[in-house]
Short mmCIF file of C-alpha atoms in Angstrom, two decimals:
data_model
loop_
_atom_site.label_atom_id
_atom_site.label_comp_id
_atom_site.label_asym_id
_atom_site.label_seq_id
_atom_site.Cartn_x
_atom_site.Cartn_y
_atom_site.Cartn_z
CA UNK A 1 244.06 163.66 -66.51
CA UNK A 2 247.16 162.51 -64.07
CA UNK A 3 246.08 162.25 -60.44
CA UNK A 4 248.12 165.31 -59.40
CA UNK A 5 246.16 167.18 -61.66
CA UNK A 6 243.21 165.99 -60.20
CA UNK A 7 244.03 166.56 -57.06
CA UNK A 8 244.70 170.25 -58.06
CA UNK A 9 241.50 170.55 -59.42
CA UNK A 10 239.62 169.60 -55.89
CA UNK A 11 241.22 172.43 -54.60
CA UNK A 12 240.50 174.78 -57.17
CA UNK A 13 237.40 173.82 -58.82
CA UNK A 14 235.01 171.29 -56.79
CA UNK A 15 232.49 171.03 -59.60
CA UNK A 16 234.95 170.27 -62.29
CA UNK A 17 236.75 167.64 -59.98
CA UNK A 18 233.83 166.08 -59.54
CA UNK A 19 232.54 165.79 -62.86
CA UNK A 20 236.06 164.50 -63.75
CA UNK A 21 236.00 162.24 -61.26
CA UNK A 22 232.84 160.97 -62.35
CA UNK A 23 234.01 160.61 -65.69
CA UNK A 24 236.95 158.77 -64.74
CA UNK A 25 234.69 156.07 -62.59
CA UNK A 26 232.53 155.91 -65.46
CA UNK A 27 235.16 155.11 -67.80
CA UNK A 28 236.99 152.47 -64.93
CA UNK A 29 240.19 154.82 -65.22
CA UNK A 30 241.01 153.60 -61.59
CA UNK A 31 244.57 154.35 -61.89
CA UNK A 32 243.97 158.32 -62.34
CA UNK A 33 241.16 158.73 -59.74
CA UNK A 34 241.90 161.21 -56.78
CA UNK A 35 241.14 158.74 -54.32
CA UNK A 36 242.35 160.55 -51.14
CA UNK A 37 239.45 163.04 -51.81
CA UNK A 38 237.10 160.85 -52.98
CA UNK A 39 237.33 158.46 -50.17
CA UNK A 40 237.09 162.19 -48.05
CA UNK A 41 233.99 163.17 -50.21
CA UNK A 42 232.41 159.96 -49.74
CA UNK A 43 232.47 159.87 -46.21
CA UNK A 44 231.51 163.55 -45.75
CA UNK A 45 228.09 162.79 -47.77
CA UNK A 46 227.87 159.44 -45.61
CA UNK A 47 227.66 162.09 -42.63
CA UNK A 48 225.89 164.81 -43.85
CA UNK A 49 222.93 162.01 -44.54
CA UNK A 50 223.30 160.78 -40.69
CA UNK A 51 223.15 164.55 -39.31
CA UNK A 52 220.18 165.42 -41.34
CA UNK A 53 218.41 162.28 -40.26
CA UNK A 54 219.02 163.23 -36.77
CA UNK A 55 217.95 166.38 -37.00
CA UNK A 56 214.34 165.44 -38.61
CA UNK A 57 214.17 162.70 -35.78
CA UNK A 58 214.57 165.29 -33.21
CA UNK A 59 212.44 168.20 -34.77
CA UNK A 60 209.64 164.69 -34.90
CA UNK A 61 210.16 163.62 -31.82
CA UNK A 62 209.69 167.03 -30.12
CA UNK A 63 206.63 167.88 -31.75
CA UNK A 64 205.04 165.03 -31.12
CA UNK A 65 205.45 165.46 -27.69
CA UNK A 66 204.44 169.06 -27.75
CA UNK A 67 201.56 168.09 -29.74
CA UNK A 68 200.53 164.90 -27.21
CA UNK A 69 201.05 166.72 -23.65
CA UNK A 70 200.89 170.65 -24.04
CA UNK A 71 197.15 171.79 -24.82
CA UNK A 72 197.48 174.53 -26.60
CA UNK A 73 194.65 175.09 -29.13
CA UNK A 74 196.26 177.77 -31.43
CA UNK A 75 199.75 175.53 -31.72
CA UNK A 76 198.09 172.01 -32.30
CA UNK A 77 197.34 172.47 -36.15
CA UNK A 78 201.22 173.58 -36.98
CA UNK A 79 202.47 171.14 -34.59
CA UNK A 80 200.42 168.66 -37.24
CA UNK A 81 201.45 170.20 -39.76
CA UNK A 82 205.08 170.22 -39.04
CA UNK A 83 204.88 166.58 -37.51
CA UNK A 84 204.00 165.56 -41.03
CA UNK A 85 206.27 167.11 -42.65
CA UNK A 86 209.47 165.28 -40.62
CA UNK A 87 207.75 162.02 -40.98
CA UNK A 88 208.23 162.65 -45.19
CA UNK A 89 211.84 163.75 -45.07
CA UNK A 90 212.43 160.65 -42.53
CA UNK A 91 210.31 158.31 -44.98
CA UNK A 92 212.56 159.73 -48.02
CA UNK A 93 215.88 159.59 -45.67
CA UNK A 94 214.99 155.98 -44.31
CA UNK A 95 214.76 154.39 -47.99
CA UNK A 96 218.09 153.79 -47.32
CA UNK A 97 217.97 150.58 -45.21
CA UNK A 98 221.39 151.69 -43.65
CA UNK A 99 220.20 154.58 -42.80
CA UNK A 100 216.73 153.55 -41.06
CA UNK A 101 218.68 150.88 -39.28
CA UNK A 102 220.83 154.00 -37.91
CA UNK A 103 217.55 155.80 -37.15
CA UNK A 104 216.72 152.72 -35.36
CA UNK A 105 220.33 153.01 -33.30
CA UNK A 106 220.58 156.98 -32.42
CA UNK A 107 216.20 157.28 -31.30
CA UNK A 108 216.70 157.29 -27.65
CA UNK A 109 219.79 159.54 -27.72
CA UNK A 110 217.61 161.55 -29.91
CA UNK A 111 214.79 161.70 -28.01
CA UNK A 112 217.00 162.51 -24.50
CA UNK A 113 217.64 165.88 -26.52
CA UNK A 114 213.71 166.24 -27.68
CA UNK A 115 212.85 165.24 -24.43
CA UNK A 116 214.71 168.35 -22.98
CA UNK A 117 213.86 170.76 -25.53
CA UNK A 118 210.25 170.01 -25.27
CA UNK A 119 210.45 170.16 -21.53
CA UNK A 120 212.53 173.44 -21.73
CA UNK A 121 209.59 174.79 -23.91
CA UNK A 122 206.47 174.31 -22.28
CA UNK A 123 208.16 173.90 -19.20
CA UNK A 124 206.17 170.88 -17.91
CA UNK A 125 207.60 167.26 -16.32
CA UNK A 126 204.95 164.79 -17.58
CA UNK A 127 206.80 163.49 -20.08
CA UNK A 128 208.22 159.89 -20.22
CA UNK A 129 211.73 159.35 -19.58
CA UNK A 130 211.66 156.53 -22.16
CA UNK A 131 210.93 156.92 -26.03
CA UNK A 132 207.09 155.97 -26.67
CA UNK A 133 207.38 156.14 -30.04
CA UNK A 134 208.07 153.60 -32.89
CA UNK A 135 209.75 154.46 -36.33
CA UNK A 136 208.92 152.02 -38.70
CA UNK A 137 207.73 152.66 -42.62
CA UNK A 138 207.33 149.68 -44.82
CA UNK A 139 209.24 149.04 -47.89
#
């Protein structure tokens, strides 16, 4: 398939450019690849991977400090629950070891925003300024 073609087919069917585009990497048919959108594609998933990682980081981060400073019987064993469950996605997220060393870079700004959602929610002030927290799995 020519590269206009290709580049057609992005536009009109996403699926079918991709598995064409697969195809042609497969078969080293650099020469016919639509490399404008793949380059596009490429760094859109690069993204999307960074912005979900954030968003488990911040989800953990506030529920752990929910769960350590507000006492509140009833909330403590979803609070577990749910702490668990961001540590997983992280764990699976952070096999990449570009993307844990980006979890590494972004945990203070993250926890600035948990820091003010979990302040906004139980509406206390005895939380550190500063992260407490370490992220670290082992490989």
């Amino acid at each position: 398939m020519s590269k206009i073609l290709t580049q057609i087919l992005y536009e009109q069917d996403y699926h079918l450019w991709l598995a064409t585009t697969l195809k042609q990497l497969q078969e080293r048919d650099l020469d016919h690849l639509d490399w404008e959108h793949l380059i596009e594609e490429i760094e859109a998933l690069g993204n999307e991977q960074k912005h979900k990682l954030e968003s488990y980081l911040l989800q953990l981060l506030k529920h752990l400090l929910l769960y350590q400073h507000w006492s509140l019987p009833e909330c403590k064993n979803h609070w577990e629950v749910e702490i668990d469950n961001f540590r997983v996605e992280l764990k699976k997220l952070t096999k990449s070891k570009n993307l844990y060393n980006y979890l590494l870079t972004v945990l203070e700004e993250v926890y600035i925003d948990a820091l003010r959602q979990a302040k906004k929610k139980s509406r206390l002030n005895c939380f550190l300024q500063i992260c407490p927290y370490i992220m670290k799995w082992n490989y």
